[in-house]
């Protein structure tokens, strides 16, 4: 019991020391560290990078990597609360660089991977989620890290629209993630909106791009228009349809090109509307076929006479 109490006191003391010592690094084991990132230059309306490690730049490179979690926080009495967490998996050695990032945030802003040049060396970096209110409680990292240059260095690059540190920080560019994440599960559940290629999904699933699938099934509460074949259904005449088209420039019940451009297209609704038009067209064809056959029969009778 005494040993447990002593261990707890030691841990709390260590944690307190870490929190009050900005930039302090505690080595847990080997390259596994807990680091309070020195963010003394952090301020309101400031956009900043956190340098992760050096990356390949046309010269063969020794092993560099960062695997772990970066957390940024702001909060307290009368303060705008912010909590942004980045789960990072990056490495660069020899002549290759690989990286992926999972961003956990409470707003529309997210962490992003960047490349940049710092003091002449090329680095992989994290772009800190930007809001006017800075992370006043600072930044902490827990995980494995090794860099042939600096690592977990906080560098502002813009303050209220004015570029910062341009003498040492240049060539900031987006980095496209090159690692994949696979989930081998029996069921993958998401309770909320999902955006692919967008940070602001407007529906349960929003895809800003193409969708490729072998099969798509749509379940809908919209009635299948087989009622068109019921005797009481009032079928518009072709003359009525012609008049409607001449005025509106689209088929009855089918949304106009302008409306589809603004509101998009409901695939389930549109497919059932098109089915309805095919069924109506089939009825018109059957009617016209009857008339044609009657005309042929009359002509044949006239020819025999």
PDB file of C-alpha atoms in Angstrom:
ATOM      1  CA  UNK A   1       0.000   0.000   0.000  1.00  0.00           C
ATOM      2  CA  UNK A   2       2.821   2.394   0.954  1.00  0.00           C
ATOM      3  CA  UNK A   3       4.635   1.533  -2.277  1.00  0.00           C
ATOM      4  CA  UNK A   4       1.456   2.284  -4.259  1.00  0.00           C
ATOM      5  CA  UNK A   5       1.037   5.664  -2.503  1.00  0.00           C
ATOM      6  CA  UNK A   6       4.681   6.558  -3.196  1.00  0.00           C
ATOM      7  CA  UNK A   7       4.281   5.625  -6.870  1.00  0.00           C
ATOM      8  CA  UNK A   8       1.133   7.778  -7.105  1.00  0.00           C
ATOM      9  CA  UNK A   9       2.849  10.755  -5.480  1.00  0.00           C
ATOM     10  CA  UNK A  10       5.833  10.358  -7.831  1.00  0.00           C
ATOM     11  CA  UNK A  11       3.532  10.200 -10.879  1.00  0.00           C
ATOM     12  CA  UNK A  12       1.557  13.299  -9.798  1.00  0.00           C
ATOM     13  CA  UNK A  13       4.771  15.191  -9.140  1.00  0.00           C
ATOM     14  CA  UNK A  14       6.093  14.189 -12.550  1.00  0.00           C
ATOM     15  CA  UNK A  15       2.843  15.202 -14.227  1.00  0.00           C
ATOM     16  CA  UNK A  16       2.904  18.577 -12.444  1.00  0.00           C
ATOM     17  CA  UNK A  17       6.509  19.104 -13.516  1.00  0.00           C
ATOM     18  CA  UNK A  18       5.647  18.299 -17.113  1.00  0.00           C
ATOM     19  CA  UNK A  19       2.697  20.684 -17.135  1.00  0.00           C
ATOM     20  CA  UNK A  20       4.579  23.636 -15.722  1.00  0.00           C
ATOM     21  CA  UNK A  21       7.753  23.094 -17.762  1.00  0.00           C
ATOM     22  CA  UNK A  22       6.960  24.270 -21.282  1.00  0.00           C
ATOM     23  CA  UNK A  23       8.948  22.200 -23.762  1.00  0.00           C
ATOM     24  CA  UNK A  24       9.886  19.570 -21.160  1.00  0.00           C
ATOM     25  CA  UNK A  25      10.461  16.066 -22.558  1.00  0.00           C
ATOM     26  CA  UNK A  26       9.994  12.982 -20.400  1.00  0.00           C
ATOM     27  CA  UNK A  27      11.442   9.801 -21.871  1.00  0.00           C
ATOM     28  CA  UNK A  28       9.208   6.879 -20.987  1.00  0.00           C
ATOM     29  CA  UNK A  29      11.164   4.193 -22.821  1.00  0.00           C
ATOM     30  CA  UNK A  30      13.614   4.593 -25.701  1.00  0.00           C
ATOM     31  CA  UNK A  31      12.031   6.852 -28.324  1.00  0.00           C
ATOM     32  CA  UNK A  32       8.666   6.801 -26.536  1.00  0.00           C
ATOM     33  CA  UNK A  33       8.252  10.222 -24.926  1.00  0.00           C
ATOM     34  CA  UNK A  34       5.793  12.621 -23.359  1.00  0.00           C
ATOM     35  CA  UNK A  35       6.561  16.133 -24.518  1.00  0.00           C
ATOM     36  CA  UNK A  36       4.996  19.478 -23.697  1.00  0.00           C
ATOM     37  CA  UNK A  37       5.484  21.366 -26.964  1.00  0.00           C
ATOM     38  CA  UNK A  38       7.006  24.814 -26.510  1.00  0.00           C
ATOM     39  CA  UNK A  39       4.266  27.118 -27.819  1.00  0.00           C
ATOM     40  CA  UNK A  40       5.343  30.355 -26.141  1.00  0.00           C
ATOM     41  CA  UNK A  41       4.871  32.150 -29.501  1.00  0.00           C
ATOM     42  CA  UNK A  42       1.218  31.033 -29.693  1.00  0.00           C
ATOM     43  CA  UNK A  43      -1.225  33.932 -29.778  1.00  0.00           C
ATOM     44  CA  UNK A  44      -4.695  34.902 -30.957  1.00  0.00           C
ATOM     45  CA  UNK A  45      -5.315  34.995 -34.734  1.00  0.00           C
ATOM     46  CA  UNK A  46      -2.152  32.979 -35.353  1.00  0.00           C
ATOM     47  CA  UNK A  47      -1.762  30.131 -37.850  1.00  0.00           C
ATOM     48  CA  UNK A  48       0.992  27.715 -36.929  1.00  0.00           C
ATOM     49  CA  UNK A  49       2.762  24.493 -37.848  1.00  0.00           C
ATOM     50  CA  UNK A  50       4.130  21.795 -35.575  1.00  0.00           C
ATOM     51  CA  UNK A  51       7.212  20.287 -37.241  1.00  0.00           C
ATOM     52  CA  UNK A  52       7.127  16.483 -36.949  1.00  0.00           C
ATOM     53  CA  UNK A  53      10.422  15.268 -38.417  1.00  0.00           C
ATOM     54  CA  UNK A  54      12.760  15.677 -41.361  1.00  0.00           C
ATOM     55  CA  UNK A  55      11.734  13.963 -44.633  1.00  0.00           C
ATOM     56  CA  UNK A  56      13.482  12.786 -47.801  1.00  0.00           C
ATOM     57  CA  UNK A  57      14.727  15.668 -49.952  1.00  0.00           C
ATOM     58  CA  UNK A  58      16.817  14.138 -52.761  1.00  0.00           C
ATOM     59  CA  UNK A  59      19.399  12.922 -50.265  1.00  0.00           C
ATOM     60  CA  UNK A  60      19.187   9.463 -48.672  1.00  0.00           C
ATOM     61  CA  UNK A  61      17.851   9.848 -45.163  1.00  0.00           C
ATOM     62  CA  UNK A  62      18.239   7.892 -41.928  1.00  0.00           C
ATOM     63  CA  UNK A  63      15.154   6.588 -40.099  1.00  0.00           C
ATOM     64  CA  UNK A  64      12.725   9.354 -39.079  1.00  0.00           C
ATOM     65  CA  UNK A  65       9.263   8.748 -37.638  1.00  0.00           C
ATOM     66  CA  UNK A  66       6.498  10.019 -35.371  1.00  0.00           C
ATOM     67  CA  UNK A  67       3.743   7.737 -34.106  1.00  0.00           C
ATOM     68  CA  UNK A  68       1.446   9.076 -31.437  1.00  0.00           C
ATOM     69  CA  UNK A  69      -1.042  11.706 -30.335  1.00  0.00           C
ATOM     70  CA  UNK A  70      -0.844  15.488 -30.348  1.00  0.00           C
ATOM     71  CA  UNK A  71      -3.435  17.254 -28.186  1.00  0.00           C
ATOM     72  CA  UNK A  72      -4.201  20.978 -28.151  1.00  0.00           C
ATOM     73  CA  UNK A  73      -6.510  22.571 -25.615  1.00  0.00           C
ATOM     74  CA  UNK A  74      -8.131  25.826 -24.665  1.00  0.00           C
ATOM     75  CA  UNK A  75     -10.695  26.157 -21.913  1.00  0.00           C
ATOM     76  CA  UNK A  76     -11.585  27.654 -18.602  1.00  0.00           C
ATOM     77  CA  UNK A  77     -13.867  30.191 -17.012  1.00  0.00           C
ATOM     78  CA  UNK A  78     -15.149  32.705 -19.584  1.00  0.00           C
ATOM     79  CA  UNK A  79     -12.926  31.155 -22.285  1.00  0.00           C
ATOM     80  CA  UNK A  80     -13.963  29.661 -25.615  1.00  0.00           C
ATOM     81  CA  UNK A  81     -13.488  25.912 -25.161  1.00  0.00           C
ATOM     82  CA  UNK A  82     -11.402  24.046 -27.750  1.00  0.00           C
ATOM     83  CA  UNK A  83     -10.022  20.529 -27.790  1.00  0.00           C
ATOM     84  CA  UNK A  84      -8.249  19.254 -30.905  1.00  0.00           C
ATOM     85  CA  UNK A  85      -6.515  15.869 -31.059  1.00  0.00           C
ATOM     86  CA  UNK A  86      -4.394  14.476 -33.901  1.00  0.00           C
ATOM     87  CA  UNK A  87      -3.454  10.803 -34.162  1.00  0.00           C
ATOM     88  CA  UNK A  88      -0.351  10.749 -36.339  1.00  0.00           C
ATOM     89  CA  UNK A  89       1.519   7.946 -38.103  1.00  0.00           C
ATOM     90  CA  UNK A  90       4.417   9.254 -40.205  1.00  0.00           C
ATOM     91  CA  UNK A  91       7.838   8.054 -41.303  1.00  0.00           C
ATOM     92  CA  UNK A  92      10.582   8.943 -43.737  1.00  0.00           C
ATOM     93  CA  UNK A  93      13.820   7.102 -44.438  1.00  0.00           C
ATOM     94  CA  UNK A  94      16.076   6.263 -47.358  1.00  0.00           C
ATOM     95  CA  UNK A  95      14.117   7.876 -50.252  1.00  0.00           C
ATOM     96  CA  UNK A  96      10.468   7.480 -49.217  1.00  0.00           C
ATOM     97  CA  UNK A  97       7.945   9.266 -47.011  1.00  0.00           C
ATOM     98  CA  UNK A  98       4.666   7.800 -45.699  1.00  0.00           C
ATOM     99  CA  UNK A  99       2.030   9.374 -43.505  1.00  0.00           C
ATOM    100  CA  UNK A 100      -1.578   9.366 -42.385  1.00  0.00           C
ATOM    101  CA  UNK A 101      -3.521  11.492 -39.938  1.00  0.00           C
ATOM    102  CA  UNK A 102      -6.761  11.078 -37.978  1.00  0.00           C
ATOM    103  CA  UNK A 103      -8.142  14.433 -36.824  1.00  0.00           C
ATOM    104  CA  UNK A 104     -10.517  14.635 -33.841  1.00  0.00           C
ATOM    105  CA  UNK A 105     -12.111  18.056 -33.475  1.00  0.00           C
ATOM    106  CA  UNK A 106     -15.229  19.761 -32.159  1.00  0.00           C
ATOM    107  CA  UNK A 107     -15.640  22.219 -35.043  1.00  0.00           C
ATOM    108  CA  UNK A 108     -15.336  22.443 -38.819  1.00  0.00           C
ATOM    109  CA  UNK A 109     -11.600  23.135 -38.515  1.00  0.00           C
ATOM    110  CA  UNK A 110      -9.214  20.137 -38.618  1.00  0.00           C
ATOM    111  CA  UNK A 111      -5.557  19.225 -38.385  1.00  0.00           C
ATOM    112  CA  UNK A 112      -3.841  18.884 -41.776  1.00  0.00           C
ATOM    113  CA  UNK A 113      -0.570  17.370 -42.960  1.00  0.00           C
ATOM    114  CA  UNK A 114       1.862  19.789 -44.605  1.00  0.00           C
ATOM    115  CA  UNK A 115       5.388  19.811 -45.932  1.00  0.00           C
ATOM    116  CA  UNK A 116       7.666  22.793 -45.465  1.00  0.00           C
ATOM    117  CA  UNK A 117      11.280  23.890 -45.443  1.00  0.00           C
ATOM    118  CA  UNK A 118      12.685  24.963 -42.074  1.00  0.00           C
ATOM    119  CA  UNK A 119      16.227  26.302 -41.787  1.00  0.00           C
ATOM    120  CA  UNK A 120      17.014  24.710 -45.150  1.00  0.00           C
ATOM    121  CA  UNK A 121      15.723  21.224 -44.288  1.00  0.00           C
ATOM    122  CA  UNK A 122      12.486  19.684 -45.562  1.00  0.00           C
ATOM    123  CA  UNK A 123       9.969  18.622 -42.914  1.00  0.00           C
ATOM    124  CA  UNK A 124       6.625  16.945 -42.503  1.00  0.00           C
ATOM    125  CA  UNK A 125       4.404  19.100 -40.319  1.00  0.00           C
ATOM    126  CA  UNK A 126       0.977  19.435 -38.747  1.00  0.00           C
ATOM    127  CA  UNK A 127      -1.108  22.488 -39.589  1.00  0.00           C
ATOM    128  CA  UNK A 128      -2.787  23.456 -36.306  1.00  0.00           C
ATOM    129  CA  UNK A 129      -6.610  23.825 -36.530  1.00  0.00           C
ATOM    130  CA  UNK A 130      -7.167  27.566 -36.855  1.00  0.00           C
ATOM    131  CA  UNK A 131      -9.567  29.725 -34.874  1.00  0.00           C
ATOM    132  CA  UNK A 132      -9.133  33.290 -33.717  1.00  0.00           C
ATOM    133  CA  UNK A 133      -8.995  32.013 -30.137  1.00  0.00           C
ATOM    134  CA  UNK A 134      -5.659  30.226 -29.742  1.00  0.00           C
ATOM    135  CA  UNK A 135      -5.030  27.053 -27.718  1.00  0.00           C
ATOM    136  CA  UNK A 136      -4.099  28.893 -24.536  1.00  0.00           C
ATOM    137  CA  UNK A 137      -3.492  25.663 -22.575  1.00  0.00           C
ATOM    138  CA  UNK A 138      -0.845  24.602 -25.080  1.00  0.00           C
ATOM    139  CA  UNK A 139       0.095  21.385 -26.876  1.00  0.00           C
ATOM    140  CA  UNK A 140       1.259  17.978 -25.675  1.00  0.00           C
ATOM    141  CA  UNK A 141       2.534  14.869 -27.452  1.00  0.00           C
ATOM    142  CA  UNK A 142       2.685  11.254 -26.337  1.00  0.00           C
ATOM    143  CA  UNK A 143       4.265   8.585 -28.559  1.00  0.00           C
ATOM    144  CA  UNK A 144       7.340   7.465 -30.486  1.00  0.00           C
ATOM    145  CA  UNK A 145       9.433  10.109 -32.213  1.00  0.00           C
ATOM    146  CA  UNK A 146      12.809  10.224 -33.925  1.00  0.00           C
ATOM    147  CA  UNK A 147      14.138  12.952 -36.207  1.00  0.00           C
ATOM    148  CA  UNK A 148      17.490  13.723 -37.789  1.00  0.00           C
ATOM    149  CA  UNK A 149      16.454  17.367 -37.494  1.00  0.00           C
ATOM    150  CA  UNK A 150      14.218  19.074 -34.927  1.00  0.00           C
ATOM    151  CA  UNK A 151      10.933  17.477 -33.860  1.00  0.00           C
ATOM    152  CA  UNK A 152       7.676  18.756 -32.366  1.00  0.00           C
ATOM    153  CA  UNK A 153       8.724  22.365 -32.929  1.00  0.00           C
ATOM    154  CA  UNK A 154       5.932  24.978 -32.871  1.00  0.00           C
ATOM    155  CA  UNK A 155       6.354  27.620 -35.614  1.00  0.00           C
ATOM    156  CA  UNK A 156       3.804  30.410 -36.400  1.00  0.00           C
ATOM    157  CA  UNK A 157       3.560  31.250 -40.129  1.00  0.00           C
ATOM    158  CA  UNK A 158       0.759  33.844 -40.154  1.00  0.00           C
ATOM    159  CA  UNK A 159      -0.548  36.326 -37.613  1.00  0.00           C
ATOM    160  CA  UNK A 160      -3.696  38.275 -38.423  1.00  0.00           C
ATOM    161  CA  UNK A 161      -2.916  38.034 -42.160  1.00  0.00           C
ATOM    162  CA  UNK A 162       0.760  38.949 -41.822  1.00  0.00           C
ATOM    163  CA  UNK A 163       3.324  36.212 -42.745  1.00  0.00           C
ATOM    164  CA  UNK A 164       5.601  35.158 -39.890  1.00  0.00           C
ATOM    165  CA  UNK A 165       9.091  33.587 -39.721  1.00  0.00           C
ATOM    166  CA  UNK A 166       9.592  33.846 -43.487  1.00  0.00           C
ATOM    167  CA  UNK A 167      13.366  33.875 -42.990  1.00  0.00           C
ATOM    168  CA  UNK A 168      13.386  30.311 -41.613  1.00  0.00           C
ATOM    169  CA  UNK A 169      10.054  28.812 -42.748  1.00  0.00           C
ATOM    170  CA  UNK A 170       9.239  28.509 -46.477  1.00  0.00           C
ATOM    171  CA  UNK A 171       7.613  26.278 -49.108  1.00  0.00           C
ATOM    172  CA  UNK A 172       4.542  25.345 -47.032  1.00  0.00           C
ATOM    173  CA  UNK A 173       2.435  22.912 -49.085  1.00  0.00           C
ATOM    174  CA  UNK A 174      -0.334  20.330 -48.616  1.00  0.00           C
ATOM    175  CA  UNK A 175       0.722  16.718 -48.153  1.00  0.00           C
ATOM    176  CA  UNK A 176      -1.510  13.965 -49.540  1.00  0.00           C
ATOM    177  CA  UNK A 177      -1.718  11.062 -47.077  1.00  0.00           C
ATOM    178  CA  UNK A 178       0.008   7.914 -48.354  1.00  0.00           C
ATOM    179  CA  UNK A 179      -0.937   5.372 -45.687  1.00  0.00           C
ATOM    180  CA  UNK A 180      -4.252   3.571 -45.442  1.00  0.00           C
ATOM    181  CA  UNK A 181      -6.436   2.561 -42.509  1.00  0.00           C
ATOM    182  CA  UNK A 182      -8.372  -0.727 -42.733  1.00  0.00           C
ATOM    183  CA  UNK A 183     -11.080  -1.806 -40.303  1.00  0.00           C
ATOM    184  CA  UNK A 184     -11.685  -5.572 -40.232  1.00  0.00           C
ATOM    185  CA  UNK A 185     -14.929  -5.712 -38.273  1.00  0.00           C
ATOM    186  CA  UNK A 186     -18.260  -7.486 -38.456  1.00  0.00           C
ATOM    187  CA  UNK A 187     -20.069  -4.135 -38.348  1.00  0.00           C
ATOM    188  CA  UNK A 188     -18.915  -0.516 -38.684  1.00  0.00           C
ATOM    189  CA  UNK A 189     -21.404   1.942 -37.177  1.00  0.00           C
ATOM    190  CA  UNK A 190     -21.404   5.725 -37.550  1.00  0.00           C
ATOM    191  CA  UNK A 191     -23.934   7.763 -35.580  1.00  0.00           C
ATOM    192  CA  UNK A 192     -23.765  11.102 -37.335  1.00  0.00           C
ATOM    193  CA  UNK A 193     -23.050  12.580 -40.740  1.00  0.00           C
ATOM    194  CA  UNK A 194     -20.251  11.227 -42.928  1.00  0.00           C
ATOM    195  CA  UNK A 195     -18.403  13.419 -45.423  1.00  0.00           C
ATOM    196  CA  UNK A 196     -16.073  12.059 -48.110  1.00  0.00           C
ATOM    197  CA  UNK A 197     -14.023  14.791 -49.747  1.00  0.00           C
ATOM    198  CA  UNK A 198     -15.841  17.414 -47.674  1.00  0.00           C
ATOM    199  CA  UNK A 199     -15.613  18.676 -44.094  1.00  0.00           C
ATOM    200  CA  UNK A 200     -19.224  19.874 -44.116  1.00  0.00           C
ATOM    201  CA  UNK A 201     -21.582  16.994 -45.021  1.00  0.00           C
ATOM    202  CA  UNK A 202     -25.122  18.213 -45.718  1.00  0.00           C
ATOM    203  CA  UNK A 203     -26.724  14.755 -45.404  1.00  0.00           C
ATOM    204  CA  UNK A 204     -26.127  11.466 -43.571  1.00  0.00           C
ATOM    205  CA  UNK A 205     -23.593  10.684 -46.330  1.00  0.00           C
ATOM    206  CA  UNK A 206     -22.105  13.424 -48.525  1.00  0.00           C
ATOM    207  CA  UNK A 207     -19.612  12.505 -51.239  1.00  0.00           C
ATOM    208  CA  UNK A 208     -17.737  15.251 -53.065  1.00  0.00           C
ATOM    209  CA  UNK A 209     -16.667  13.032 -55.945  1.00  0.00           C
ATOM    210  CA  UNK A 210     -17.501   9.832 -57.795  1.00  0.00           C
ATOM    211  CA  UNK A 211     -19.126   6.688 -56.401  1.00  0.00           C
ATOM    212  CA  UNK A 212     -18.353   3.262 -57.884  1.00  0.00           C
ATOM    213  CA  UNK A 213     -20.421   0.270 -56.771  1.00  0.00           C
ATOM    214  CA  UNK A 214     -21.382  -3.176 -58.064  1.00  0.00           C
ATOM    215  CA  UNK A 215     -24.889  -2.849 -56.680  1.00  0.00           C
ATOM    216  CA  UNK A 216     -26.978  -0.074 -55.124  1.00  0.00           C
ATOM    217  CA  UNK A 217     -30.330  -0.713 -53.430  1.00  0.00           C
ATOM    218  CA  UNK A 218     -32.589   2.158 -52.436  1.00  0.00           C
ATOM    219  CA  UNK A 219     -35.422   1.614 -49.992  1.00  0.00           C
ATOM    220  CA  UNK A 220     -38.099   4.287 -50.111  1.00  0.00           C
ATOM    221  CA  UNK A 221     -41.587   5.062 -48.835  1.00  0.00           C
ATOM    222  CA  UNK A 222     -42.574   6.518 -52.214  1.00  0.00           C
ATOM    223  CA  UNK A 223     -45.347   4.490 -53.852  1.00  0.00           C
ATOM    224  CA  UNK A 224     -44.336   2.417 -56.873  1.00  0.00           C
ATOM    225  CA  UNK A 225     -46.502   3.849 -59.718  1.00  0.00           C
ATOM    226  CA  UNK A 226     -48.261   0.622 -60.719  1.00  0.00           C
ATOM    227  CA  UNK A 227     -51.473   2.547 -60.002  1.00  0.00           C
ATOM    228  CA  UNK A 228     -51.038   3.882 -63.539  1.00  0.00           C
ATOM    229  CA  UNK A 229     -52.511   0.578 -64.773  1.00  0.00           C
ATOM    230  CA  UNK A 230     -55.642   0.869 -62.638  1.00  0.00           C
ATOM    231  CA  UNK A 231     -58.870   1.575 -64.609  1.00  0.00           C
ATOM    232  CA  UNK A 232     -59.617   4.755 -62.631  1.00  0.00           C
ATOM    233  CA  UNK A 233     -56.213   6.341 -63.411  1.00  0.00           C
ATOM    234  CA  UNK A 234     -56.642   9.457 -65.549  1.00  0.00           C
ATOM    235  CA  UNK A 235     -54.000   9.301 -68.254  1.00  0.00           C
ATOM    236  CA  UNK A 236     -53.059  12.646 -69.786  1.00  0.00           C
ATOM    237  CA  UNK A 237     -53.621  12.781 -73.520  1.00  0.00           C
ATOM    238  CA  UNK A 238     -50.645  13.339 -75.824  1.00  0.00           C
ATOM    239  CA  UNK A 239     -52.156  16.686 -76.755  1.00  0.00           C
ATOM    240  CA  UNK A 240     -52.161  17.721 -73.080  1.00  0.00           C
ATOM    241  CA  UNK A 241     -48.551  16.580 -72.679  1.00  0.00           C
ATOM    242  CA  UNK A 242     -47.486  18.454 -75.827  1.00  0.00           C
ATOM    243  CA  UNK A 243     -49.079  21.636 -74.524  1.00  0.00           C
ATOM    244  CA  UNK A 244     -47.361  21.249 -71.124  1.00  0.00           C
ATOM    245  CA  UNK A 245     -43.947  20.662 -72.751  1.00  0.00           C
ATOM    246  CA  UNK A 246     -44.281  23.689 -75.029  1.00  0.00           C
ATOM    247  CA  UNK A 247     -44.847  25.915 -71.971  1.00  0.00           C
ATOM    248  CA  UNK A 248     -42.564  24.342 -69.325  1.00  0.00           C
ATOM    249  CA  UNK A 249     -39.839  22.683 -71.441  1.00  0.00           C
ATOM    250  CA  UNK A 250     -39.919  19.461 -69.395  1.00  0.00           C
ATOM    251  CA  UNK A 251     -42.269  16.549 -68.765  1.00  0.00           C
ATOM    252  CA  UNK A 252     -45.100  16.843 -66.224  1.00  0.00           C
ATOM    253  CA  UNK A 253     -43.998  15.891 -62.665  1.00  0.00           C
ATOM    254  CA  UNK A 254     -40.336  15.717 -63.703  1.00  0.00           C
ATOM    255  CA  UNK A 255     -38.273  18.495 -62.032  1.00  0.00           C
ATOM    256  CA  UNK A 256     -36.748  21.100 -64.330  1.00  0.00           C
ATOM    257  CA  UNK A 257     -33.023  21.313 -65.100  1.00  0.00           C
ATOM    258  CA  UNK A 258     -32.844  24.520 -63.028  1.00  0.00           C
ATOM    259  CA  UNK A 259     -34.415  22.864 -59.980  1.00  0.00           C
ATOM    260  CA  UNK A 260     -32.090  19.837 -60.232  1.00  0.00           C
ATOM    261  CA  UNK A 261     -29.064  22.148 -60.500  1.00  0.00           C
ATOM    262  CA  UNK A 262     -30.073  23.929 -57.287  1.00  0.00           C
ATOM    263  CA  UNK A 263     -31.522  21.079 -55.202  1.00  0.00           C
ATOM    264  CA  UNK A 264     -29.794  18.020 -56.660  1.00  0.00           C
ATOM    265  CA  UNK A 265     -31.536  14.837 -57.735  1.00  0.00           C
ATOM    266  CA  UNK A 266     -33.293  12.328 -55.481  1.00  0.00           C
ATOM    267  CA  UNK A 267     -32.423   9.030 -57.172  1.00  0.00           C
ATOM    268  CA  UNK A 268     -35.282   7.039 -55.635  1.00  0.00           C
ATOM    269  CA  UNK A 269     -37.871   9.688 -56.502  1.00  0.00           C
ATOM    270  CA  UNK A 270     -36.471  10.246 -60.004  1.00  0.00           C
ATOM    271  CA  UNK A 271     -36.316   6.535 -60.840  1.00  0.00           C
ATOM    272  CA  UNK A 272     -39.941   6.050 -59.789  1.00  0.00           C
ATOM    273  CA  UNK A 273     -41.018   9.136 -61.745  1.00  0.00           C
ATOM    274  CA  UNK A 274     -39.237   7.808 -64.836  1.00  0.00           C
ATOM    275  CA  UNK A 275     -40.901   4.419 -64.279  1.00  0.00           C
ATOM    276  CA  UNK A 276     -44.250   6.203 -64.152  1.00  0.00           C
ATOM    277  CA  UNK A 277     -43.516   7.970 -67.445  1.00  0.00           C
ATOM    278  CA  UNK A 278     -42.510   4.654 -69.058  1.00  0.00           C
ATOM    279  CA  UNK A 279     -45.757   3.076 -67.850  1.00  0.00           C
ATOM    280  CA  UNK A 280     -47.796   6.012 -69.187  1.00  0.00           C
ATOM    281  CA  UNK A 281     -45.902   5.858 -72.476  1.00  0.00           C
ATOM    282  CA  UNK A 282     -46.626   2.111 -72.669  1.00  0.00           C
ATOM    283  CA  UNK A 283     -50.339   2.786 -72.270  1.00  0.00           C
ATOM    284  CA  UNK A 284     -50.174   5.374 -75.050  1.00  0.00           C
ATOM    285  CA  UNK A 285     -48.337   2.882 -77.295  1.00  0.00           C
ATOM    286  CA  UNK A 286     -50.942   0.194 -76.607  1.00  0.00           C
ATOM    287  CA  UNK A 287     -53.689   2.647 -77.492  1.00  0.00           C
ATOM    288  CA  UNK A 288     -51.923   3.737 -80.677  1.00  0.00           C
ATOM    289  CA  UNK A 289     -51.236   0.113 -81.587  1.00  0.00           C
ATOM    290  CA  UNK A 290     -54.951  -0.658 -81.351  1.00  0.00           C
ATOM    291  CA  UNK A 291     -55.740   2.267 -83.637  1.00  0.00           C
ATOM    292  CA  UNK A 292     -53.083   1.208 -86.161  1.00  0.00           C
ATOM    293  CA  UNK A 293     -54.382  -2.367 -86.221  1.00  0.00           C
ATOM    294  CA  UNK A 294     -57.936  -1.144 -86.754  1.00  0.00           C
ATOM    295  CA  UNK A 295     -56.762   1.059 -89.631  1.00  0.00           C
ATOM    296  CA  UNK A 296     -54.865  -1.882 -91.197  1.00  0.00           C
ATOM    297  CA  UNK A 297     -57.921  -4.111 -90.896  1.00  0.00           C
ATOM    298  CA  UNK A 298     -60.091  -1.486 -92.630  1.00  0.00           C
ATOM    299  CA  UNK A 299     -57.532  -1.061 -95.393  1.00  0.00           C
ATOM    300  CA  UNK A 300     -57.337  -4.788 -95.926  1.00  0.00           C
ATOM    301  CA  UNK A 301     -61.144  -4.997 -96.191  1.00  0.00           C
ATOM    302  CA  UNK A 302     -61.161  -2.176 -98.712  1.00  0.00           C
ATOM    303  CA  UNK A 303     -58.456  -3.914-100.771  1.00  0.00           C
ATOM    304  CA  UNK A 304     -60.427  -7.188-100.880  1.00  0.00           C
ATOM    305  CA  UNK A 305     -63.444  -5.303-102.184  1.00  0.00           C
TER     306      UNK A 305
END
